Short mmCIF file of C-alpha atoms and ligand atoms in Angstrom, two decimals:
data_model
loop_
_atom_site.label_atom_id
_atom_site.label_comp_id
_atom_site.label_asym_id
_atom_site.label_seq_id
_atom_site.Cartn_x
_atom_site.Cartn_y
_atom_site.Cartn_z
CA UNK A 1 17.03 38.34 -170.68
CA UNK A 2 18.98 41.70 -169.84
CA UNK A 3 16.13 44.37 -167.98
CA UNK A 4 16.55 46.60 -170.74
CA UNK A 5 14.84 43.65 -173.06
CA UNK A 6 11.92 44.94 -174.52
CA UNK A 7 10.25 41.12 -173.59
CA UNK A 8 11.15 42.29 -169.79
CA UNK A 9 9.19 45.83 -170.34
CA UNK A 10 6.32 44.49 -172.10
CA UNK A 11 5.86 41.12 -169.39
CA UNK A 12 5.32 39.42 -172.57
CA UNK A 13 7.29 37.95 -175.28
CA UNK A 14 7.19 39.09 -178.86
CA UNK A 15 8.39 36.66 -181.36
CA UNK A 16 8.47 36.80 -185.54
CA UNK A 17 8.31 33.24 -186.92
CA UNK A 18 9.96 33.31 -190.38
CA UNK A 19 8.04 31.50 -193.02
CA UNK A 20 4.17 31.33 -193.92
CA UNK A 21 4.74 27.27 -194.41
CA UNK A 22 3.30 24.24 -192.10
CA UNK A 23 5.84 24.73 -189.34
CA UNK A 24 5.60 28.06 -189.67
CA UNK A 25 1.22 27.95 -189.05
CA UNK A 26 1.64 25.22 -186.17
CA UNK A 27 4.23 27.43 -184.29
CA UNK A 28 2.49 30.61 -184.70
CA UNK A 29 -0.97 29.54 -183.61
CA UNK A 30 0.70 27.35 -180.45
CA UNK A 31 2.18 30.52 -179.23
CA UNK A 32 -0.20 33.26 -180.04
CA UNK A 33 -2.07 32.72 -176.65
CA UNK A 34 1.29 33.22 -174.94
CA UNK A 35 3.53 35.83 -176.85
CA UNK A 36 2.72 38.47 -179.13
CA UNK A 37 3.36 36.63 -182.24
CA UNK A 38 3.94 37.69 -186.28
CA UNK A 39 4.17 35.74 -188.75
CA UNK A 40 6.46 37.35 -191.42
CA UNK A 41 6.81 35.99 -195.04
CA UNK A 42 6.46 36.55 -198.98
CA UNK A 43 3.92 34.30 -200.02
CA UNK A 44 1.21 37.12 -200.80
CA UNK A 45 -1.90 34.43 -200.26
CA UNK A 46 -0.38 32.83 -197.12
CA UNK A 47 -0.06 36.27 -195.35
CA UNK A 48 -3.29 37.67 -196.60
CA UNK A 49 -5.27 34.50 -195.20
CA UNK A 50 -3.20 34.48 -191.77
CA UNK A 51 -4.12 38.32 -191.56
CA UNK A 52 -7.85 38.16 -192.36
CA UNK A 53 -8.81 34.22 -190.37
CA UNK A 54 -5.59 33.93 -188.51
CA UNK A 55 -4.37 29.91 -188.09
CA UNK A 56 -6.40 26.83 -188.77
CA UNK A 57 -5.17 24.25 -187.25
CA UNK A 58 -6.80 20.55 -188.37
CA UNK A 59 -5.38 17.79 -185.50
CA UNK A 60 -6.30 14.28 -185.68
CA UNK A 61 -10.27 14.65 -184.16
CA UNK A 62 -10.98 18.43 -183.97
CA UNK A 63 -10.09 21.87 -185.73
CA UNK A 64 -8.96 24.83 -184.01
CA UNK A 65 -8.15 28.42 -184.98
CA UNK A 66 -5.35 31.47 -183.79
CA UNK A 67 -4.96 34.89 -184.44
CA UNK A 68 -2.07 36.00 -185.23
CA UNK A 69 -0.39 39.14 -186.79
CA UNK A 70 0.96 38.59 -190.45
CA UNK A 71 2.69 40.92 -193.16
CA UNK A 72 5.49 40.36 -196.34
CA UNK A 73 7.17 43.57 -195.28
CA UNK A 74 9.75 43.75 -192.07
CA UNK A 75 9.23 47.31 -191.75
CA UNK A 76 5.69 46.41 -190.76
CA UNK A 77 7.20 44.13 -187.82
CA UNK A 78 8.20 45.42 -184.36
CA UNK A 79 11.70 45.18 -183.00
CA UNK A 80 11.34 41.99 -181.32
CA UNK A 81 12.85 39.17 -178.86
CA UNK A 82 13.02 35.98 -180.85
CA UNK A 83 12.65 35.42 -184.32
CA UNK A 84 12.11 31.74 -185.07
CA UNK A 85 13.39 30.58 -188.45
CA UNK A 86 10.89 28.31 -190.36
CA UNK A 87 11.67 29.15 -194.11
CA UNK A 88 13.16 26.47 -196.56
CA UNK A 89 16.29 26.08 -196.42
CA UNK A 90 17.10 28.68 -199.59
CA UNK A 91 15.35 31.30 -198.32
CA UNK A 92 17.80 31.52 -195.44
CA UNK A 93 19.83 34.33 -196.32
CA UNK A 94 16.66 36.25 -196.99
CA UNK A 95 15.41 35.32 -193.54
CA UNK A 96 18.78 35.98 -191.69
CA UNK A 97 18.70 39.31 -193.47
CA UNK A 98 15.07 40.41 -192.06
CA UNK A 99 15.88 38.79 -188.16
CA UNK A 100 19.22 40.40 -188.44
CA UNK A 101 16.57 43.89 -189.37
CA UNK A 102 14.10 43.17 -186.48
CA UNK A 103 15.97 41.07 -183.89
CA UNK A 104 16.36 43.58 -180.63
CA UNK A 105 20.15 43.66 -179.98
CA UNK A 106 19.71 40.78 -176.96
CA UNK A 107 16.92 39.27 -179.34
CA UNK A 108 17.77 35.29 -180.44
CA UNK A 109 16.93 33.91 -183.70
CA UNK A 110 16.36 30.44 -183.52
CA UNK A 111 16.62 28.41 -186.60
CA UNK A 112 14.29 24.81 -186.40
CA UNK A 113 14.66 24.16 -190.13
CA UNK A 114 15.76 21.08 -191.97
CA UNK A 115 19.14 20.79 -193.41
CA UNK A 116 22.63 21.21 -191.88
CA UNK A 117 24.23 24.21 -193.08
CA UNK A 118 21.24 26.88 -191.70
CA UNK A 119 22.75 28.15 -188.31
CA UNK A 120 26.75 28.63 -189.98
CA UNK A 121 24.50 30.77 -192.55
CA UNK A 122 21.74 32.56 -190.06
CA UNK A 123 25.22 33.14 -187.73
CA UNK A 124 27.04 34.78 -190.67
CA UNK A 125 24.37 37.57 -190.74
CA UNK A 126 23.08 37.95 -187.01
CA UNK A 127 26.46 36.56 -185.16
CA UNK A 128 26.91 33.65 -182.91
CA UNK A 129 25.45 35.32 -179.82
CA UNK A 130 22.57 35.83 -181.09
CA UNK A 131 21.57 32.45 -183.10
CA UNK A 132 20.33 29.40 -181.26
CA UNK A 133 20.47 26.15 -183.52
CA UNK A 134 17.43 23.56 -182.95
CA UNK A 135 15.53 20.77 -184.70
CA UNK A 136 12.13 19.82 -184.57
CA UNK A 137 10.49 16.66 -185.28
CA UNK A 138 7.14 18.05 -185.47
CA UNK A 139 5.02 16.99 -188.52
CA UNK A 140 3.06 19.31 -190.23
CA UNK A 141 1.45 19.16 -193.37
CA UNK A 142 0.04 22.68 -195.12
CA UNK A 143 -3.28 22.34 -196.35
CA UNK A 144 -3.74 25.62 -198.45
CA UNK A 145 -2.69 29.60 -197.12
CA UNK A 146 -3.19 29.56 -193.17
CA UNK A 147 -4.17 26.42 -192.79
CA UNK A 148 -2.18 23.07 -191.68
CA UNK A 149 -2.47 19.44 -190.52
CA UNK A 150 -0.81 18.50 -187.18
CA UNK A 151 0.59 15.14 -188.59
CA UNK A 152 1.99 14.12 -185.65
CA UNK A 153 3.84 15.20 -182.36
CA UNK A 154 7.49 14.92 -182.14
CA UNK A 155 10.46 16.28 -179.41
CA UNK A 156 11.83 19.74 -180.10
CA UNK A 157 15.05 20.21 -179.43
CA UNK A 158 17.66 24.12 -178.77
CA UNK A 159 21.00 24.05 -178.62
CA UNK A 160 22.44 26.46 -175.77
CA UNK A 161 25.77 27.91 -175.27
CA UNK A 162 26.61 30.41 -172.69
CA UNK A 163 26.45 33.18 -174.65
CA UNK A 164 22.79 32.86 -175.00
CA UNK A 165 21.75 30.37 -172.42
CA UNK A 166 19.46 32.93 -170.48
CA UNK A 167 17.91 33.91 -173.83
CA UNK A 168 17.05 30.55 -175.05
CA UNK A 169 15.70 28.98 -171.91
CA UNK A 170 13.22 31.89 -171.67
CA UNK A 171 12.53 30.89 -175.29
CA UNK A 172 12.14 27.31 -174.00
CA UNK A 173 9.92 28.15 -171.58
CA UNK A 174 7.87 29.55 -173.67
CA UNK A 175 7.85 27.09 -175.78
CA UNK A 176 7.03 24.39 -173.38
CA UNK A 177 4.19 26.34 -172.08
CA UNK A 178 2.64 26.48 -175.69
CA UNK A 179 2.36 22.69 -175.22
CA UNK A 180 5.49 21.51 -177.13
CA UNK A 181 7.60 18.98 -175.55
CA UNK A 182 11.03 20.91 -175.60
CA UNK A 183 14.57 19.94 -174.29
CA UNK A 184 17.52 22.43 -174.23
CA UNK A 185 21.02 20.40 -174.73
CA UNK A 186 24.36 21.57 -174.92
CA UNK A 187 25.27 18.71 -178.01
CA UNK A 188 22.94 20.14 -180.82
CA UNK A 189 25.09 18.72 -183.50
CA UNK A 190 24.13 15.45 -182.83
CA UNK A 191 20.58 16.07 -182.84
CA UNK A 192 21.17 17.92 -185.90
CA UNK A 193 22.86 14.64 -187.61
CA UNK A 194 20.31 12.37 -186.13
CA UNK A 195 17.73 14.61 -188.52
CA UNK A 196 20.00 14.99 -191.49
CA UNK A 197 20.29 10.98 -191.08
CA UNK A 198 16.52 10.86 -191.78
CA UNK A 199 15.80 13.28 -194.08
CA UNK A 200 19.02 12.64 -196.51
CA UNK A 201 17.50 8.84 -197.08
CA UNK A 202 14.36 9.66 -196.77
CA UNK A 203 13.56 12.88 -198.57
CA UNK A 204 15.32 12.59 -201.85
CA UNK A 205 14.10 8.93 -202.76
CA UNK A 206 10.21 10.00 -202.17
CA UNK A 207 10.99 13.11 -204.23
CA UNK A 208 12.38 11.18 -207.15
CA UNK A 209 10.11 7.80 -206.91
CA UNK A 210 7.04 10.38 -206.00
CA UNK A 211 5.92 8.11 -203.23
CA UNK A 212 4.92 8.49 -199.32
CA UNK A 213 7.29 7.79 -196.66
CA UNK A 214 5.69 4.28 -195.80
CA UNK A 215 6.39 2.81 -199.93
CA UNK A 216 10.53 3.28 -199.57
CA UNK A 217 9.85 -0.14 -197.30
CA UNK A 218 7.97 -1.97 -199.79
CA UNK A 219 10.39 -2.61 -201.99
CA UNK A 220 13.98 -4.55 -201.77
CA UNK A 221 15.82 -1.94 -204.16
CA UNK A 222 14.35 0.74 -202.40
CA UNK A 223 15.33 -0.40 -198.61
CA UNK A 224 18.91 -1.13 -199.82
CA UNK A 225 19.07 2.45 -201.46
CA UNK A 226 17.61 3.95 -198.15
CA UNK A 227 19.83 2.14 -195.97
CA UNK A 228 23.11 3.39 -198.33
CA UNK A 229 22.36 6.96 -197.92
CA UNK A 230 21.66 6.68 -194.08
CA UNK A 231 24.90 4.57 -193.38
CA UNK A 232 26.85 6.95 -195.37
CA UNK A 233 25.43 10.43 -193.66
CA UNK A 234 26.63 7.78 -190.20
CA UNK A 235 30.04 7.50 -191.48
CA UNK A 236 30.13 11.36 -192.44
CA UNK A 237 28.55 12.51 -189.33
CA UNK A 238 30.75 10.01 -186.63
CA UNK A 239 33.98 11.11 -189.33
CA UNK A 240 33.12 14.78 -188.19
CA UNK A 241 33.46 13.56 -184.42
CA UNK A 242 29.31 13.98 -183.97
CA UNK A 243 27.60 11.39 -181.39
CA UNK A 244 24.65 10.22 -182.80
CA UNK A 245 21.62 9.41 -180.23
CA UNK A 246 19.94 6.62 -182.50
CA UNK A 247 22.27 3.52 -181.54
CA UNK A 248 20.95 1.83 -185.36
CA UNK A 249 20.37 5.10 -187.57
CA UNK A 250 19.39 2.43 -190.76
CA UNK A 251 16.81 0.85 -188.04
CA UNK A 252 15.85 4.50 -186.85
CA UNK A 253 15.54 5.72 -190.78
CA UNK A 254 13.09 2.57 -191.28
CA UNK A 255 11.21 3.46 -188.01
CA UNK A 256 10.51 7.21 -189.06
CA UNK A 257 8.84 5.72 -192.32
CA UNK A 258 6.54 3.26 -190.71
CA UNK A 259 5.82 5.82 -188.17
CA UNK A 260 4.78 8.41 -190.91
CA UNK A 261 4.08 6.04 -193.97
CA UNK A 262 1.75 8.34 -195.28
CA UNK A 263 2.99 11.43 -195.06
CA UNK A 264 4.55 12.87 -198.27
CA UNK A 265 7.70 14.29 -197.58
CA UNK A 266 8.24 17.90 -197.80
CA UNK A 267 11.01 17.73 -200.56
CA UNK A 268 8.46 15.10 -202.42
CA UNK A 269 5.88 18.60 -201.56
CA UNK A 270 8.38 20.67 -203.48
CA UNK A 271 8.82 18.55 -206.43
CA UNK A 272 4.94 18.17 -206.70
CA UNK A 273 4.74 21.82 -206.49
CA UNK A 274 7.61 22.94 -208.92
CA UNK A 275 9.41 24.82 -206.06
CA UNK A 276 12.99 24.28 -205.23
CA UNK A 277 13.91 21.54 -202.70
CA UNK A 278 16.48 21.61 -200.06
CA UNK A 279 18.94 19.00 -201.06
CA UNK A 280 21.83 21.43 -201.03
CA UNK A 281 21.24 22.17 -197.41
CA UNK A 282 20.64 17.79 -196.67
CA UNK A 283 22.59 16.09 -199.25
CA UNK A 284 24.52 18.78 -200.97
CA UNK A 285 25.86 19.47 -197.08
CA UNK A 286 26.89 15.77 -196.63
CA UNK A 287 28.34 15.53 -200.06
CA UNK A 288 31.28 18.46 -199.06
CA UNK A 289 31.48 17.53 -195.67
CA UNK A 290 32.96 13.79 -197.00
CA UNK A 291 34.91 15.59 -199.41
CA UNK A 292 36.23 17.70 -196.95
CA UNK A 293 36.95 14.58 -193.84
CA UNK A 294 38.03 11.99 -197.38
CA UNK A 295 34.84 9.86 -196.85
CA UNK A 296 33.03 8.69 -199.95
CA UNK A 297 29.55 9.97 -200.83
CA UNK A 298 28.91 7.60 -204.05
CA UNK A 299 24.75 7.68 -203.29
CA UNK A 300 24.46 10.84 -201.62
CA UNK A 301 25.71 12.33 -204.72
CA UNK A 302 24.09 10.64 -207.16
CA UNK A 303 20.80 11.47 -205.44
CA UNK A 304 21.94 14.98 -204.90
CA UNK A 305 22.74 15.90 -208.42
CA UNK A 306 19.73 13.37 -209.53
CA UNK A 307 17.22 16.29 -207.31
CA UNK A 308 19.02 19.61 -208.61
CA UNK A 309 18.30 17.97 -212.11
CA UNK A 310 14.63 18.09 -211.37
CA UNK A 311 12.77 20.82 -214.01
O1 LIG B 1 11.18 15.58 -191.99
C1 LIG B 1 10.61 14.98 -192.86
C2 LIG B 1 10.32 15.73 -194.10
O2 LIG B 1 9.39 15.40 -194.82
O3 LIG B 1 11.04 16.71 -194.34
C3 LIG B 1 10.27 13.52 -192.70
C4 LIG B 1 10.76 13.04 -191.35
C5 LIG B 1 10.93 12.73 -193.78
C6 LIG B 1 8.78 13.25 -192.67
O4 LIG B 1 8.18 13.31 -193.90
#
């Protein structure tokens, strides 16, 4: 951070997280006790509950609460260091539009959402320098307004370039010291696919079958249709020039649903609750990205178009 950061003047961080959902909770109450943290969103009930009881937080064997600082209105929100990005993938432009409003000028927004096409659009709005791309495999599960299950811990991951490095280690930092297992890397993208890997086979078949993670495995047509959307997002992603970590993405797809086998997914969450779902951001993303590099997307668009058609 430059010295005339208002984080340097105030010895203290401040940071907005974006979005009044479960990553949104789990992030706000990990950091209150070491930033000044608000939680900034447009779900009336969610803000109204984090402003009067702050965070519950259920893990596996005990409960625990944070305050925080909530409101649905920006100009309520101090000029502040980091905004951290946790809305659905639709509501990005939205959210882009009130960081780009509250972000100091050496402030970093940091985007750990699902879906591919989030940092091109937060970057559009707020600029390169000042976006940090990241993915989290955190689980979280929201119980009702303020108040979310810790499914189950998972590497977080912020990609750095030099325009921002300084910014987003001290973000880092933070982070780590909140308890989250953290690693800054240089090769994002691949992180980024790894994700999109998982949640374009995963996420649209549990939406459309209506079933937890662990039942996609139960089934012989529904392993070969999970394995046909994660080796096409391979092809896409390694057509695009992007190393993938997993050395057997089907094997690493099947992993993630034994690993959370009852967890309903959060676009199967969406369909159940008659919101939108973020298959443009996941599928729709790989879909145009094989148009664009000439590699066929047979099942990603069938899926994709299969999701949009849900009413
Ligand atoms: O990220 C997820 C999601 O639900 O969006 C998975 C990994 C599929 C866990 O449910």
């Amino acid at each position: 951070m430059k010295h005339t950061s208002p984080f340097c003047e105030r010895g203290s961080m401040r940071v907005i997280i974006l979005g009044t959902g479960a990553l949104g909770c789990l992030f706000a109450a990990r950091l209150a006790p070491h930033a000044e943290v608000w939680v900034l969103g447009t779900w009336r009930e969610g803000v109204a509950a984090l402003q009067r009881e702050g965070v519950r937080v259920h893990e596996a064997d005990h409960i625990w609460r944070a305050s925080v600082r909530a409101a649905d209105d920006p100009a309520a929100v101090p000029v502040s260091d980091i905004a951290l990005v946790l809305v659905k993938s639709y509501q990005t432009e939205r959210a882009a539009a009130w960081a780009a409003r509250r972000l100091a000028p050496d402030g970093l927004a940091v985007t750990l959402q699902n879906g591919l096409d989030n940092g091109a659009r937060l970057i559009a709005t707020i600029g390169e320098e000042r976006v940090a791309i990241g993915v989290t495999f955190e689980g979280a599960t929201l119980l009702g307004p303020g108040e979310v299950r810790h499914a189950g811990r998972g590497p977080t991951y912020i990609g750095i370039h030099p325009a921002m490095a300084s910014r987003a280690r001290a973000f880092v930092s933070l982070l780590r010291e909140a308890g989250f297992e953290v690693h800054a890397t240089r090769d994002i993208e691949g992180m980024l696919w790894d994700k999109a890997v998982v949640n374009a086979a995963i996420n649209p078949l549990t939406a459309l079958w209506r079933v937890p993670n662990g039942e996609l495995l139960t089934h012989a047509d529904r392993r070969s249709l999970l394995a046909a959307l994660a080796r096409e997002t391979v092809t896409v992603a390694r057509a695009r020039g992007v190393a993938l970590p997993s050395p057997d993405p089907v094997a690493h797809v099947k992993a993630v649903c034994r690993a959370t086998a009852s967890n309903r997914s959060s676009m199967l969450q969406d369909v159940e609750r008659g919101r939108p779902t973020e298959i443009d951001s996941i599928n729709g993303v790989i879909v145009a990205e094989g148009r664009r590099l000439g590699v066929p997307t047979p099942v990603n668009e069938v899926v994709w178009r299969l999701v949009r058609g849900i009413r």
